[in-house]
N, CA, C and O atoms as a Tinker XYZ file with bonds, in Angstrom:
   312  protein
     1  N   -168.738000  153.703000  -74.596000    73     2
     2  CA  -168.569000  152.285000  -74.349000    64     1     3
     3  C   -167.081000  151.976000  -74.203000    63     2     4     5
     4  O   -166.255000  152.444000  -74.987000    81     3
     5  N   -166.760000  151.187000  -73.194000    73     3     6
     6  CA  -165.381000  150.841000  -72.902000    64     5     7
     7  C   -165.010000  149.540000  -73.621000    63     6     8     9
     8  O   -165.702000  148.531000  -73.490000    81     7
     9  N   -163.932000  149.576000  -74.367000    73     7    10
    10  CA  -163.497000  148.414000  -75.145000    64     9    11
    11  C   -162.319000  147.684000  -74.505000    63    10    12    13
    12  O   -161.573000  146.994000  -75.200000    81    11
    13  N   -162.142000  147.824000  -73.203000    73    11    14
    14  CA  -160.989000  147.209000  -72.537000    64    13    15
    15  C   -161.016000  145.692000  -72.660000    63    14    16    17
    16  O   -159.971000  145.071000  -72.850000    81    15
    17  N   -162.189000  145.091000  -72.556000    73    15    18
    18  CA  -162.294000  143.636000  -72.674000    64    17    19
    19  C   -161.927000  143.157000  -74.064000    63    18    20    21
    20  O   -161.224000  142.156000  -74.208000    81    19
    21  N   -162.392000  143.855000  -75.087000    73    19    22
    22  CA  -162.094000  143.483000  -76.463000    64    21    23
    23  C   -160.605000  143.638000  -76.768000    63    22    24    25
    24  O   -160.005000  142.774000  -77.407000    81    23
    25  N   -160.023000  144.721000  -76.317000    73    23    26
    26  CA  -158.590000  144.931000  -76.524000    64    25    27
    27  C   -157.790000  143.862000  -75.787000    63    26    28    29
    28  O   -156.819000  143.331000  -76.325000    81    27
    29  N   -158.190000  143.548000  -74.570000    73    27    30
    30  CA  -157.522000  142.486000  -73.815000    64    29    31
    31  C   -157.635000  141.138000  -74.514000    63    30    32    33
    32  O   -156.680000  140.361000  -74.533000    81    31
    33  N   -158.809000  140.858000  -75.092000    73    31    34
    34  CA  -159.003000  139.597000  -75.813000    64    33    35
    35  C   -158.121000  139.543000  -77.058000    63    34    36    37
    36  O   -157.551000  138.496000  -77.364000    81    35
    37  N   -158.003000  140.648000  -77.771000    73    35    38
    38  CA  -157.136000  140.675000  -78.957000    64    37    39
    39  C   -155.664000  140.497000  -78.587000    63    38    40    41
    40  O   -154.929000  139.784000  -79.271000    81    39
    41  N   -155.244000  141.140000  -77.514000    73    39    42
    42  CA  -153.871000  140.963000  -77.048000    64    41    43
    43  C   -153.662000  139.518000  -76.598000    63    42    44    45
    44  O   -152.626000  138.923000  -76.892000    81    43
    45  N   -154.637000  138.953000  -75.890000    73    43    46
    46  CA  -154.554000  137.560000  -75.467000    64    45    47
    47  C   -154.490000  136.607000  -76.643000    63    46    48    49
    48  O   -153.763000  135.615000  -76.601000    81    47
    49  N   -155.251000  136.899000  -77.703000    73    47    50
    50  CA  -155.210000  136.061000  -78.898000    64    49    51
    51  C   -153.836000  136.099000  -79.542000    63    50    52    53
    52  O   -153.291000  135.063000  -79.921000    81    51
    53  N   -153.282000  137.293000  -79.663000    73    51    54
    54  CA  -151.949000  137.423000  -80.248000    64    53    55
    55  C   -150.890000  136.705000  -79.431000    63    54    56    57
    56  O   -150.035000  136.015000  -79.985000    81    55
    57  N   -150.946000  136.866000  -78.120000    73    55    58
    58  CA  -149.988000  136.182000  -77.256000    64    57    59
    59  C   -150.196000  134.673000  -77.285000    63    58    60    61
    60  O   -149.229000  133.911000  -77.275000    81    59
    61  N   -151.446000  134.242000  -77.322000    73    59    62
    62  CA  -151.741000  132.810000  -77.400000    64    61    63
    63  C   -151.231000  132.200000  -78.691000    63    62    64    65
    64  O   -150.694000  131.093000  -78.692000    81    63
    65  N   -151.396000  132.918000  -79.784000    73    63    66
    66  CA  -150.905000  132.435000  -81.076000    64    65    67
    67  C   -149.382000  132.329000  -81.072000    63    66    68    69
    68  O   -148.820000  131.343000  -81.550000    81    67
    69  N   -148.731000  133.335000  -80.538000    73    67    70
    70  CA  -147.274000  133.312000  -80.436000    64    69    71
    71  C   -146.814000  132.160000  -79.540000    63    70    72    73
    72  O   -145.881000  131.432000  -79.878000    81    71
    73  N   -147.470000  132.010000  -78.415000    73    71    74
    74  CA  -147.129000  130.939000  -77.481000    64    73    75
    75  C   -147.329000  129.567000  -78.129000    63    74    76    77
    76  O   -146.499000  128.675000  -77.954000    81    75
    77  N   -148.413000  129.394000  -78.868000    73    75    78
    78  CA  -148.667000  128.124000  -79.548000    64    77    79
    79  C   -147.567000  127.816000  -80.553000    63    78    80    81
    80  O   -147.060000  126.696000  -80.606000    81    79
    81  N   -147.200000  128.814000  -81.347000    73    79    82
    82  CA  -146.172000  128.596000  -82.368000    64    81    83
    83  C   -144.846000  128.184000  -81.732000    63    82    84    85
    84  O   -144.179000  127.268000  -82.215000    81    83
    85  N   -144.465000  128.859000  -80.651000    73    83    86
    86  CA  -143.199000  128.547000  -79.998000    64    85    87
    87  C   -143.225000  127.175000  -79.332000    63    86    88    89
    88  O   -142.316000  126.369000  -79.530000    81    87
    89  N   -144.249000  126.912000  -78.554000    73    87    90
    90  CA  -144.336000  125.642000  -77.835000    64    89    91
    91  C   -144.456000  124.474000  -78.802000    63    90    92    93
    92  O   -143.772000  123.463000  -78.641000    81    91
    93  N   -145.317000  124.602000  -79.802000    73    91    94
    94  CA  -145.504000  123.481000  -80.721000    64    93    95
    95  C   -144.237000  123.208000  -81.522000    63    94    96    97
    96  O   -143.918000  122.049000  -81.787000    81    95
    97  N   -143.521000  124.236000  -81.906000    73    95    98
    98  CA  -142.288000  124.024000  -82.665000    64    97    99
    99  C   -141.259000  123.265000  -81.834000    63    98   100   101
   100  O   -140.614000  122.341000  -82.331000    81    99
   101  N   -141.108000  123.650000  -80.585000    73    99   102
   102  CA  -140.105000  123.018000  -79.730000    64   101   103
   103  C   -140.531000  121.600000  -79.335000    63   102   104   105
   104  O   -139.770000  120.647000  -79.505000    81   103
   105  N   -141.743000  121.471000  -78.810000    73   103   106
   106  CA  -142.184000  120.180000  -78.280000    64   105   107
   107  C   -142.394000  119.158000  -79.394000    63   106   108   109
   108  O   -141.907000  118.032000  -79.293000    81   107
   109  N   -143.096000  119.524000  -80.432000    73   107   110
   110  CA  -143.384000  118.568000  -81.496000    64   109   111
   111  C   -142.111000  118.233000  -82.273000    63   110   112   113
   112  O   -141.936000  117.096000  -82.710000    81   111
   113  N   -141.238000  119.194000  -82.444000    73   111   114
   114  CA  -139.954000  118.910000  -83.073000    64   113   115
   115  C   -139.140000  117.914000  -82.267000    63   114   116   117
   116  O   -138.540000  116.997000  -82.828000    81   115
   117  N   -139.118000  118.093000  -80.951000    73   115   118
   118  CA  -138.390000  117.152000  -80.092000    64   117   119
   119  C   -139.030000  115.770000  -80.118000    63   118   120   121
   120  O   -138.327000  114.759000  -80.123000    81   119
   121  N   -140.355000  115.720000  -80.135000    73   119   122
   122  CA  -141.025000  114.422000  -80.197000    64   121   123
   123  C   -140.711000  113.693000  -81.494000    63   122   124   125
   124  O   -140.491000  112.482000  -81.489000    81   123
   125  N   -140.689000  114.412000  -82.588000    73   123   126
   126  CA  -140.386000  113.768000  -83.881000    64   125   127
   127  C   -138.932000  113.301000  -83.944000    63   126   128   129
   128  O   -138.643000  112.274000  -84.559000    81   127
   129  N   -138.022000  114.033000  -83.323000    73   127   130
   130  CA  -136.620000  113.606000  -83.313000    64   129   131
   131  C   -136.406000  112.359000  -82.467000    63   130   132   133
   132  O   -135.504000  111.572000  -82.754000    81   131
   133  N   -137.205000  112.163000  -81.443000    73   131   134
   134  CA  -137.027000  111.027000  -80.543000    64   133   135
   135  C   -137.967000  109.868000  -80.864000    63   134   136   137
   136  O   -138.110000  108.951000  -80.055000    81   135
   137  N   -138.595000  109.896000  -82.009000    73   135   138
   138  CA  -139.506000  108.826000  -82.411000    64   137   139
   139  C   -138.714000  107.540000  -82.648000    63   138   140   141
   140  O   -137.795000  107.502000  -83.465000    81   139
   141  N   -139.090000  106.492000  -81.918000    73   139   142
   142  CA  -138.418000  105.202000  -82.052000    64   141   143
   143  C   -139.335000  104.153000  -82.663000    63   142   144   145
   144  O   -139.142000  102.958000  -82.442000    81   143
   145  N   -140.306000  104.576000  -83.409000    73   143   146
   146  CA  -141.247000  103.648000  -84.039000    64   145   147
   147  C   -140.524000  102.820000  -85.087000    63   146   148   149
   148  O   -139.682000  103.319000  -85.833000    81   147
   149  N   -140.873000  101.544000  -85.122000    73   147   150
   150  CA  -140.241000  100.650000  -86.082000    64   149   151
   151  C   -141.190000  100.229000  -87.195000    63   150   152   153
   152  O   -140.765000  100.040000  -88.335000    81   151
   153  N   -142.456000  100.084000  -86.876000    73   151   154
   154  CA  -143.418000   99.674000  -87.900000    64   153   155
   155  C   -144.263000  100.869000  -88.303000    63   154   156   157
   156  O   -144.293000  101.893000  -87.620000    81   155
   157  N   -144.945000  100.717000  -89.421000    73   155   158
   158  CA  -145.822000  101.795000  -89.906000    64   157   159
   159  C   -146.968000  102.036000  -88.932000    63   158   160   161
   160  O   -147.391000  103.176000  -88.745000    81   159
   161  N   -147.473000  100.977000  -88.313000    73   159   162
   162  CA  -148.562000  101.128000  -87.340000    64   161   163
   163  C   -148.105000  101.947000  -86.138000    63   162   164   165
   164  O   -148.850000  102.789000  -85.637000    81   163
   165  N   -146.890000  101.704000  -85.679000    73   163   166
   166  CA  -146.361000  102.486000  -84.562000    64   165   167
   167  C   -146.175000  103.944000  -84.953000    63   166   168   169
   168  O   -146.471000  104.839000  -84.162000    81   167
   169  N   -145.690000  104.191000  -86.160000    73   167   170
   170  CA  -145.512000  105.569000  -86.633000    64   169   171
   171  C   -146.860000  106.281000  -86.753000    63   170   172   173
   172  O   -146.981000  107.452000  -86.394000    81   171
   173  N   -147.865000  105.576000  -87.253000    73   171   174
   174  CA  -149.199000  106.168000  -87.365000    64   173   175
   175  C   -149.766000  106.509000  -85.994000    63   174   176   177
   176  O   -150.371000  107.566000  -85.813000    81   175
   177  N   -149.570000  105.613000  -85.027000    73   175   178
   178  CA  -150.053000  105.871000  -83.666000    64   177   179
   179  C   -149.315000  107.062000  -83.059000    63   178   180   181
   180  O   -149.929000  107.893000  -82.390000    81   179
   181  N   -148.024000  107.151000  -83.281000    73   179   182
   182  CA  -147.227000  108.268000  -82.765000    64   181   183
   183  C   -147.702000  109.594000  -83.357000    63   182   184   185
   184  O   -147.837000  110.588000  -82.643000    81   183
   185  N   -147.952000  109.599000  -84.658000    73   183   186
   186  CA  -148.451000  110.820000  -85.307000    64   185   187
   187  C   -149.851000  111.181000  -84.810000    63   186   188   189
   188  O   -150.177000  112.362000  -84.692000    81   187
   189  N   -150.668000  110.189000  -84.523000    73   187   190
   190  CA  -152.004000  110.447000  -83.973000    64   189   191
   191  C   -151.886000  111.122000  -82.611000    63   190   192   193
   192  O   -152.625000  112.058000  -82.305000    81   191
   193  N   -150.960000  110.643000  -81.805000    73   191   194
   194  CA  -150.759000  111.248000  -80.482000    64   193   195
   195  C   -150.229000  112.675000  -80.596000    63   194   196   197
   196  O   -150.583000  113.536000  -79.791000    81   195
   197  N   -149.394000  112.922000  -81.580000    73   195   198
   198  CA  -148.900000  114.286000  -81.806000    64   197   199
   199  C   -150.048000  115.198000  -82.230000    63   198   200   201
   200  O   -150.106000  116.347000  -81.792000    81   199
   201  N   -150.960000  114.714000  -83.072000    73   199   202
   202  CA  -152.129000  115.520000  -83.470000    64   201   203
   203  C   -153.003000  115.846000  -82.262000    63   202   204   205
   204  O   -153.525000  116.956000  -82.156000    81   203
   205  N   -153.167000  114.884000  -81.349000    73   203   206
   206  CA  -153.943000  115.137000  -80.128000    64   205   207
   207  C   -153.255000  116.206000  -79.289000    63   206   208   209
   208  O   -153.907000  117.121000  -78.787000    81   207
   209  N   -151.935000  116.090000  -79.136000    73   207   210
   210  CA  -151.180000  117.087000  -78.379000    64   209   211
   211  C   -151.315000  118.463000  -79.008000    63   210   212   213
   212  O   -151.472000  119.459000  -78.301000    81   211
   213  N   -151.255000  118.525000  -80.341000    73   211   214
   214  CA  -151.395000  119.805000  -81.038000    64   213   215
   215  C   -152.775000  120.413000  -80.777000    63   214   216   217
   216  O   -152.887000  121.623000  -80.578000    81   215
   217  N   -153.818000  119.591000  -80.777000    73   215   218
   218  CA  -155.172000  120.087000  -80.510000    64   217   219
   219  C   -155.286000  120.608000  -79.084000    63   218   220   221
   220  O   -155.915000  121.638000  -78.846000    81   219
   221  N   -154.685000  119.906000  -78.144000    73   219   222
   222  CA  -154.709000  120.361000  -76.743000    64   221   223
   223  C   -153.975000  121.693000  -76.618000    63   222   224   225
   224  O   -154.437000  122.593000  -75.916000    81   223
   225  N   -152.846000  121.822000  -77.289000    73   223   226
   226  CA  -152.101000  123.082000  -77.246000    64   225   227
   227  C   -152.902000  124.234000  -77.837000    63   226   228   229
   228  O   -152.865000  125.346000  -77.311000    81   227
   229  N   -153.626000  123.978000  -78.927000    73   227   230
   230  CA  -154.453000  125.025000  -79.537000    64   229   231
   231  C   -155.518000  125.491000  -78.557000    63   230   232   233
   232  O   -155.734000  126.692000  -78.389000    81   231
   233  N   -156.176000  124.548000  -77.917000    73   231   234
   234  CA  -157.241000  124.914000  -76.974000    64   233   235
   235  C   -156.661000  125.671000  -75.792000    63   234   236   237
   236  O   -157.233000  126.669000  -75.355000    81   235
   237  N   -155.531000  125.206000  -75.270000    73   235   238
   238  CA  -154.955000  125.839000  -74.088000    64   237   239
   239  C   -154.374000  127.219000  -74.376000    63   238   240   241
   240  O   -154.473000  128.112000  -73.534000    81   239
   241  N   -153.782000  127.408000  -75.527000    73   239   242
   242  CA  -153.128000  128.688000  -75.791000    64   241   243
   243  C   -154.033000  129.637000  -76.572000    63   242   244   245
   244  O   -154.373000  130.711000  -76.077000    81   243
   245  N   -154.419000  129.259000  -77.766000    73   243   246
   246  CA  -155.219000  130.148000  -78.603000    64   245   247
   247  C   -156.647000  130.242000  -78.093000    63   246   248   249
   248  O   -157.301000  131.267000  -78.290000    81   247
   249  N   -157.143000  129.204000  -77.447000    73   247   250
   250  CA  -158.515000  129.217000  -76.943000    64   249   251
   251  C   -158.688000  129.954000  -75.630000    63   250   252   253
   252  O   -159.648000  130.707000  -75.464000    81   251
   253  N   -157.772000  129.748000  -74.696000    73   251   254
   254  CA  -157.944000  130.314000  -73.362000    64   253   255
   255  C   -157.307000  131.686000  -73.168000    63   254   256   257
   256  O   -157.774000  132.462000  -72.334000    81   255
   257  N   -156.266000  131.999000  -73.909000    73   255   258
   258  CA  -155.610000  133.298000  -73.721000    64   257   259
   259  C   -156.514000  134.491000  -74.047000    63   258   260   261
   260  O   -156.471000  135.479000  -73.314000    81   259
   261  N   -157.325000  134.454000  -75.100000    73   259   262
   262  CA  -158.234000  135.576000  -75.326000    64   261   263
   263  C   -159.257000  135.742000  -74.198000    63   262   264   265
   264  O   -159.616000  136.864000  -73.841000    81   263
   265  N   -159.718000  134.638000  -73.649000    73   263   266
   266  CA  -160.666000  134.710000  -72.527000    64   265   267
   267  C   -159.978000  135.346000  -71.328000    63   266   268   269
   268  O   -160.544000  136.223000  -70.676000    81   267
   269  N   -158.777000  134.911000  -71.042000    73   267   270
   270  CA  -158.021000  135.482000  -69.936000    64   269   271
   271  C   -157.733000  136.963000  -70.183000    63   270   272   273
   272  O   -157.832000  137.771000  -69.260000    81   271
   273  N   -157.382000  137.325000  -71.407000    73   271   274
   274  CA  -157.144000  138.731000  -71.739000    64   273   275
   275  C   -158.391000  139.575000  -71.581000    63   274   276   277
   276  O   -158.322000  140.708000  -71.105000    81   275
   277  N   -159.539000  139.026000  -71.979000    73   275   278
   278  CA  -160.805000  139.739000  -71.821000    64   277   279
   279  C   -161.094000  139.993000  -70.345000    63   278   280   281
   280  O   -161.449000  141.107000  -69.961000    81   279
   281  N   -160.945000  138.973000  -69.533000    73   279   282
   282  CA  -161.228000  139.101000  -68.098000    64   281   283
   283  C   -160.279000  140.102000  -67.452000    63   282   284   285
   284  O   -160.709000  140.942000  -66.661000    81   283
   285  N   -159.004000  140.020000  -67.778000    73   283   286
   286  CA  -158.041000  140.962000  -67.196000    64   285   287
   287  C   -158.321000  142.382000  -67.674000    63   286   288   289
   288  O   -158.270000  143.324000  -66.884000    81   287
   289  N   -158.616000  142.539000  -68.958000    73   287   290
   290  CA  -158.933000  143.877000  -69.484000    64   289   291
   291  C   -160.152000  144.488000  -68.803000    63   290   292   293
   292  O   -160.145000  145.665000  -68.445000    81   291
   293  N   -161.186000  143.694000  -68.629000    73   291   294
   294  CA  -162.388000  144.194000  -67.960000    64   293   295
   295  C   -162.154000  144.480000  -66.485000    63   294   296   297
   296  O   -162.663000  145.467000  -65.954000    81   295
   297  N   -161.385000  143.623000  -65.821000    73   295   298
   298  CA  -161.138000  143.789000  -64.386000    64   297   299
   299  C   -160.264000  145.008000  -64.110000    63   298   300   301
   300  O   -160.511000  145.743000  -63.154000    81   299
   301  N   -159.272000  145.224000  -64.918000    73   299   302
   302  CA  -158.342000  146.311000  -64.637000    64   301   303
   303  C   -158.772000  147.655000  -65.234000    63   302   304   305
   304  O   -158.556000  148.703000  -64.625000    81   303
   305  N   -159.376000  147.625000  -66.417000    73   303   306
   306  CA  -159.651000  148.876000  -67.117000    64   305   307
   307  C   -161.108000  149.103000  -67.462000    63   306   308   309
   308  O   -161.465000  150.159000  -67.983000    81   307
   309  N   -161.952000  148.127000  -67.180000    73   307   310
   310  CA  -163.326000  148.226000  -67.642000    64   309   311
   311  C   -164.302000  148.542000  -66.608000    63   310   312
   312  O   -165.494000  148.648000  -66.895000    81   311
């Protein structure tokens, strides 16, 4: 049995996790530094939007990279 897809998915997961950590640190850090909220309601809304962005980043990087790695592993080596 050929495990190229599984190995590709594991590599994709690792790369996705690394990519998420780097992107989220830079982007979310910059967003927090440029926060111009004046009231608590504005700050809460800003933090809610950051949580949504973080969820989108998780899906795009950690969610899709293993799938892409699996497909590439199977296509090239499987």
